[in-house]
Amino acid sequence: MNRKNSNKMKLYNKINIVALSVLILVGIFISLAGFSAITQITYQFYQEDMAREVETAVGRMASAHKVLRENRLDQVESYVDRVQTDVIDELGNHRYRETGRLMIVRADGAVMRHERLVPGQQIDGKMILGLVEKKQGSIEFDYEGEKRFFHFKTYPEWSWVVFLSITSEEILAARTRFLNRVGFILAVTVLFGGMVIMIMVKRMTDPVRQLADAAADVSRGKWDTPLPEPRGSDEIALLTGAFSQMASSLARMYGDLEANLEEIADSRNALEESEKKYRAMFENTGTGIFLSEADMTLSVVNAGFEQISGYSREEIEGKMKWLDFIAPEDHDRMIAYHKARR
């Protein structure tokens, strides 16, 4: 690219750099702001999803207890134990995602269902025992050597508390996958936005560059330089229209000036021809002729006057007065004539 084209691209590049920088900064800001928001959204999603799973388990308990109550067997311990065992066996097959664990604990801390503990064994963990006293909720804490996210709910009819937990690592892995997808979408958006900006900037700067080229051509006298067609009614269109009018006015003024110069040249040629003709007449008339100034100094004499006076032009012109060629006794009379003539 030569220097001229490089200068043309300066405005285009500057606008592109500024616009793309703003776009990238906005993208970075959205990414930083979205990181925390997406983390919260991911935890909220798992909390709501786990709440539905726990609600389903509690609903299964409520259905089984309803059957006992309708058959008036809810006070018969053997039937209640049998139904509870069936419910625990059914829930024992429950699987939630990759690291999900379902745990059922009685209000007194005895385990009803646990992957590692046998039924009736006392739960180990102060945090779990503390949650048993609450009705429902969600919490994240270290349990059995790993950080887990819990959601729990109490079924008061049996004094059972249903815990569903998942490792925080799995939640964060899901967040990372979501962030990767969002990042890809954001990158594509920035790329597409950058392309749109470059196209729009090119549409904006092309008329300006064309005007700059036209101005350079007009300055060199190329009045017929084509100008960009005004598009729309924005400032660039107004500038293009104004420049077009200015170029037309300059072309007319230059044409008038050329015509005047031609007239002046014709007049000067005619004057030179006339001067040559009258000088020839002045020199070759055969009579002594001179031109004098107001102070009677001879400014121009012809060859005839040289012959009559006996002096050369160099001796006469600008040095002698016509009074020098008049007899002294006629000086006063000739001076009077001279003053009266002027």
Coordinates of C-alpha atoms in Angstrom, one line a residue:
M1 CA 0.0 0.0 0.0
N2 CA 1.5 3.4 -1.0
R3 CA 1.6 6.5 1.1
K4 CA -1.5 8.0 -0.4
N5 CA -3.6 4.9 0.3
S6 CA -2.1 4.7 3.8
N7 CA -3.2 8.2 4.5
K8 CA -6.7 7.4 3.2
M9 CA -6.9 4.5 5.6
K10 CA -6.1 6.5 8.8
L11 CA -9.7 7.5 9.6
Y12 CA -11.0 4.0 8.7
N13 CA -8.4 2.3 11.0
K14 CA -8.9 4.8 13.9
I15 CA -12.6 4.3 14.0
N16 CA -12.3 0.6 13.7
I17 CA -9.7 0.4 16.5
V18 CA -11.9 2.5 18.8
A19 CA -15.1 0.7 18.0
L20 CA -13.5 -2.8 18.3
S21 CA -11.8 -1.8 21.5
V22 CA -15.1 -0.7 23.0
L23 CA -16.7 -3.9 21.8
I24 CA -14.0 -6.0 23.4
L25 CA -14.1 -4.1 26.6
V26 CA -17.9 -4.6 26.8
G27 CA -17.4 -8.3 26.1
I28 CA -14.8 -8.5 28.9
F29 CA -17.1 -6.6 31.3
I30 CA -20.0 -8.9 30.4
S31 CA -17.7 -11.9 31.0
L32 CA -16.6 -10.7 34.4
A33 CA -20.1 -9.8 35.5
G34 CA -21.5 -12.9 34.0
F35 CA -19.0 -15.2 35.8
S36 CA -20.5 -14.5 39.2
A37 CA -24.1 -14.5 37.8
I38 CA -23.6 -17.8 36.0
T39 CA -22.2 -19.4 39.2
Q40 CA -25.3 -18.2 41.1
I41 CA -27.6 -19.4 38.3
T42 CA -25.9 -22.8 38.3
Y43 CA -26.3 -23.3 42.0
Q44 CA -29.9 -22.0 41.9
F45 CA -30.6 -24.5 39.1
Y46 CA -29.2 -27.4 41.1
Q47 CA -31.0 -26.2 44.2
E48 CA -34.4 -26.2 42.4
D49 CA -33.7 -29.5 40.6
M50 CA -32.6 -31.2 43.9
A51 CA -35.6 -29.7 45.7
R52 CA -37.9 -31.4 43.1
E53 CA -36.1 -34.7 43.7
V54 CA -36.4 -34.4 47.5
E55 CA -40.1 -33.4 47.1
T56 CA -40.6 -36.5 45.0
A57 CA -39.1 -38.7 47.8
V58 CA -41.2 -37.0 50.5
G59 CA -44.2 -37.3 48.3
R60 CA -43.6 -41.1 48.1
M61 CA -43.5 -41.2 51.9
A62 CA -46.7 -39.2 52.1
S63 CA -48.4 -41.6 49.6
A64 CA -47.4 -44.7 51.6
H65 CA -48.5 -43.1 54.9
K66 CA -51.8 -42.1 53.3
V67 CA -52.5 -45.7 52.3
L68 CA -51.8 -46.8 55.9
R69 CA -54.1 -44.1 57.3
E70 CA -56.9 -44.9 54.9
N71 CA -56.7 -48.6 56.0
R72 CA -56.4 -47.5 59.6
L73 CA -53.0 -49.2 59.9
D74 CA -51.0 -46.1 60.6
Q75 CA -50.9 -47.0 64.3
V76 CA -50.0 -50.6 63.7
E77 CA -46.2 -50.7 64.2
S78 CA -45.5 -53.8 62.1
Y79 CA -47.4 -52.5 59.1
V80 CA -45.7 -49.1 59.5
D81 CA -42.3 -50.7 59.7
R82 CA -43.0 -52.8 56.6
V83 CA -44.2 -49.8 54.6
Q84 CA -41.2 -47.7 55.7
T85 CA -38.9 -50.6 54.7
D86 CA -40.5 -50.7 51.2
V87 CA -40.2 -47.0 50.8
I88 CA -36.5 -47.1 51.9
D89 CA -35.8 -50.0 49.5
E90 CA -37.5 -48.1 46.7
L91 CA -35.6 -44.9 47.4
G92 CA -32.4 -46.9 47.8
N93 CA -32.4 -47.4 44.0
H94 CA -32.6 -43.6 43.5
R95 CA -29.7 -42.1 41.4
Y96 CA -29.1 -38.4 40.9
R97 CA -26.6 -37.3 38.3
E98 CA -23.0 -38.6 38.8
T99 CA -22.2 -37.9 42.4
G100 CA -25.7 -37.6 43.9
R101 CA -26.4 -39.3 47.3
L102 CA -29.8 -39.8 49.0
M103 CA -29.7 -40.0 52.8
I104 CA -32.6 -40.4 55.2
V105 CA -32.1 -39.6 58.9
R106 CA -34.6 -39.8 61.8
A107 CA -35.0 -36.7 63.9
D108 CA -33.1 -38.4 66.7
G109 CA -30.1 -38.8 64.4
A110 CA -30.6 -42.5 63.5
V111 CA -29.8 -43.5 60.0
M112 CA -32.7 -44.8 57.9
R113 CA -30.9 -44.9 54.6
H114 CA -27.2 -44.3 54.0
E115 CA -24.7 -45.6 51.5
R116 CA -22.0 -46.3 54.1
L117 CA -24.0 -46.7 57.4
V118 CA -26.4 -49.4 58.4
P119 CA -29.9 -48.5 59.4
G120 CA -30.3 -47.5 63.0
Q121 CA -26.6 -46.4 63.3
Q122 CA -26.2 -42.9 64.6
I123 CA -25.2 -40.3 62.0
D124 CA -21.7 -38.8 62.4
G125 CA -21.4 -35.2 61.7
K126 CA -22.5 -32.2 63.8
M127 CA -23.6 -30.3 60.6
I128 CA -26.1 -33.1 59.6
L129 CA -27.4 -33.3 63.2
G130 CA -27.9 -29.5 63.2
L131 CA -29.8 -29.7 59.9
V132 CA -32.1 -32.4 61.2
E133 CA -33.6 -29.8 63.6
K134 CA -34.6 -27.7 60.6
K135 CA -37.6 -28.4 58.3
Q136 CA -36.0 -27.8 54.9
G137 CA -33.3 -25.8 53.2
S138 CA -30.1 -25.9 51.1
I139 CA -26.5 -25.6 52.3
E140 CA -22.9 -26.3 51.1
F141 CA -20.2 -27.7 53.5
D142 CA -17.5 -30.3 53.8
Y143 CA -18.8 -33.8 54.5
E144 CA -16.8 -37.0 54.6
G145 CA -13.8 -35.5 53.1
E146 CA -15.3 -33.6 50.2
K147 CA -17.3 -30.4 49.7
R148 CA -20.9 -31.2 48.9
F149 CA -24.1 -29.2 48.3
F150 CA -27.1 -30.4 50.2
H151 CA -30.9 -29.9 49.9
F152 CA -33.1 -31.4 52.6
K153 CA -36.7 -31.6 53.7
T154 CA -38.5 -33.1 56.8
Y155 CA -41.4 -35.4 56.6
P156 CA -42.9 -34.7 60.0
E157 CA -45.4 -37.7 60.1
W158 CA -42.5 -40.1 60.4
S159 CA -39.9 -37.6 61.8
W160 CA -37.7 -38.3 58.8
V161 CA -35.3 -35.9 57.1
V162 CA -34.5 -36.5 53.4
F163 CA -31.1 -35.3 52.4
L164 CA -30.0 -35.2 48.7
S165 CA -26.4 -34.1 48.1
I166 CA -24.0 -33.6 45.2
T167 CA -20.3 -32.7 45.1
S168 CA -19.5 -29.0 44.6
E169 CA -17.0 -30.2 42.0
E170 CA -19.8 -31.5 39.8
I171 CA -21.7 -28.3 40.1
L172 CA -18.6 -26.2 39.2
A173 CA -17.9 -28.6 36.2
A174 CA -21.5 -27.9 35.0
R175 CA -20.8 -24.2 35.5
T176 CA -17.6 -24.4 33.5
R177 CA -19.4 -26.2 30.6
F178 CA -22.0 -23.5 30.6
L179 CA -19.4 -20.8 30.7
N180 CA -17.6 -22.4 27.8
R181 CA -20.8 -22.3 25.8
V182 CA -21.5 -18.7 26.8
G183 CA -17.9 -17.7 26.0
F184 CA -18.2 -19.3 22.6
I185 CA -21.4 -17.4 21.9
L186 CA -19.9 -14.2 23.2
A187 CA -16.8 -14.7 21.0
V188 CA -18.9 -15.3 18.0
T189 CA -21.0 -12.3 18.8
V190 CA -17.9 -10.1 19.2
L191 CA -16.5 -11.4 15.9
F192 CA -19.8 -10.9 14.1
G193 CA -20.2 -7.4 15.8
G194 CA -16.7 -6.6 14.7
M195 CA -17.4 -7.5 11.1
V196 CA -20.6 -5.4 11.2
I197 CA -18.7 -2.5 12.6
M198 CA -16.0 -2.7 10.0
I199 CA -18.7 -2.8 7.2
M200 CA -20.5 0.2 8.7
V201 CA -17.3 2.1 9.2
K202 CA -16.3 1.4 5.6
R203 CA -19.7 2.7 4.4
M204 CA -19.1 5.8 6.5
T205 CA -15.5 6.5 5.6
D206 CA -15.6 5.7 1.8
P207 CA -17.5 8.9 1.0
V208 CA -15.0 10.9 3.1
R209 CA -12.0 9.3 1.3
Q210 CA -13.7 9.9 -2.0
L211 CA -14.2 13.6 -1.0
A212 CA -10.6 13.8 -0.1
D213 CA -9.5 12.4 -3.5
A214 CA -11.9 14.8 -5.2
A215 CA -10.6 17.7 -3.2
A216 CA -7.0 16.8 -4.3
D217 CA -8.0 16.6 -7.9
V218 CA -10.0 19.8 -7.8
S219 CA -6.9 21.6 -6.3
R220 CA -5.0 20.4 -9.4
G221 CA -7.6 21.9 -11.7
K222 CA -9.5 18.7 -12.5
W223 CA -13.0 20.2 -12.4
D224 CA -14.7 17.2 -13.9
T225 CA -13.7 14.9 -11.1
P226 CA -16.6 12.6 -10.2
L227 CA -18.0 13.0 -6.7
P228 CA -19.7 10.4 -4.5
E229 CA -23.5 10.4 -4.7
P230 CA -25.0 11.7 -1.4
R231 CA -26.8 8.9 0.4
G232 CA -29.4 9.6 3.1
S233 CA -29.5 12.9 5.0
D234 CA -26.7 12.5 7.5
E235 CA -23.7 14.9 8.0
I236 CA -21.6 13.1 5.4
A237 CA -24.4 13.4 2.8
L238 CA -24.7 17.1 3.6
L239 CA -20.9 17.5 3.3
T240 CA -20.9 15.7 0.0
G241 CA -23.7 18.0 -1.3
A242 CA -22.0 21.1 -0.1
F243 CA -18.6 20.0 -1.6
S244 CA -20.4 19.3 -4.9
Q245 CA -21.9 22.8 -5.0
M246 CA -18.5 24.3 -4.1
A247 CA -16.7 22.3 -6.9
S248 CA -19.4 23.4 -9.4
S249 CA -19.0 27.1 -8.3
L250 CA -15.2 26.8 -8.6
A251 CA -15.5 25.3 -12.1
R252 CA -17.7 28.2 -13.2
M253 CA -15.4 30.8 -11.6
Y254 CA -12.4 29.2 -13.2
G255 CA -14.1 29.2 -16.6
D256 CA -15.0 32.9 -16.2
L257 CA -11.4 33.6 -15.1
E258 CA -10.0 31.8 -18.2
A259 CA -12.4 33.8 -20.4
N260 CA -11.3 37.0 -18.8
L261 CA -7.6 36.1 -19.2
E262 CA -8.2 35.4 -22.8
E263 CA -9.8 38.8 -23.3
I264 CA -6.9 40.4 -21.5
A265 CA -4.4 38.6 -23.6
D266 CA -6.3 39.6 -26.8
S267 CA -6.4 43.2 -25.6
R268 CA -2.7 43.2 -24.7
N269 CA -1.8 41.7 -28.2
A270 CA -4.0 44.4 -29.8
L271 CA -2.3 47.1 -27.7
E272 CA 1.2 45.8 -28.7
E273 CA 0.2 45.8 -32.3
S274 CA -1.2 49.3 -32.0
E275 CA 2.0 50.4 -30.2
K276 CA 4.2 48.9 -32.9
K277 CA 2.1 50.7 -35.6
Y278 CA 2.2 54.1 -34.0
R279 CA 5.8 53.8 -33.1
A280 CA 6.6 53.0 -36.7
M281 CA 4.6 56.1 -37.7
F282 CA 6.3 58.1 -35.0
E283 CA 9.8 57.1 -36.2
N284 CA 9.2 57.3 -39.9
T285 CA 7.0 60.3 -40.3
G286 CA 9.9 62.5 -41.7
T287 CA 9.2 65.3 -39.2
G288 CA 10.9 65.9 -35.9
I289 CA 8.6 64.9 -33.1
F290 CA 9.0 64.8 -29.4
L291 CA 7.0 64.1 -26.2
S292 CA 7.7 66.2 -23.1
E293 CA 6.8 66.1 -19.5
A294 CA 5.1 68.8 -17.4
D295 CA 8.5 70.4 -16.6
M296 CA 9.3 70.6 -20.3
T297 CA 11.8 67.7 -20.2
L298 CA 11.9 65.7 -23.4
S299 CA 11.0 62.1 -22.6
V300 CA 10.9 60.7 -26.2
V301 CA 12.2 62.0 -29.5
N302 CA 12.2 60.4 -33.0
A303 CA 14.9 60.1 -35.6
G304 CA 13.7 63.3 -37.3
F305 CA 14.2 65.3 -34.2
E306 CA 17.7 63.9 -33.8
Q307 CA 18.6 65.1 -37.3
I308 CA 17.1 68.5 -36.8
S309 CA 18.7 69.1 -33.3
G310 CA 22.0 67.4 -34.0
Y311 CA 21.8 65.5 -30.7
S312 CA 21.4 61.8 -30.1
R313 CA 18.5 60.2 -28.2
E314 CA 20.8 59.4 -25.4
E315 CA 21.8 63.0 -25.0
I316 CA 18.2 64.4 -25.3
E317 CA 15.7 62.0 -23.6
G318 CA 15.3 62.7 -19.9
K319 CA 18.2 65.2 -19.9
M320 CA 17.2 68.2 -22.1
K321 CA 14.2 70.4 -22.2
W322 CA 12.5 71.7 -25.4
L323 CA 13.2 75.2 -24.1
D324 CA 16.9 74.5 -24.8
F325 CA 16.1 74.5 -28.5
I326 CA 14.2 77.9 -28.4
A327 CA 15.9 81.2 -28.8
P328 CA 16.3 83.0 -25.4
E329 CA 14.2 86.0 -26.5
D330 CA 11.3 83.6 -27.1
H331 CA 11.5 81.8 -23.8
D332 CA 8.9 83.9 -22.0
R333 CA 6.4 83.7 -24.8
M334 CA 6.8 79.8 -25.2
I335 CA 6.6 79.3 -21.5
A336 CA 3.3 81.2 -21.5
Y337 CA 2.0 79.1 -24.4
H338 CA 3.1 76.0 -22.5
K339 CA 1.2 76.9 -19.3
A340 CA -1.9 78.0 -21.2
R341 CA -1.9 74.7 -23.1
R342 CA -1.8 72.7 -19.9

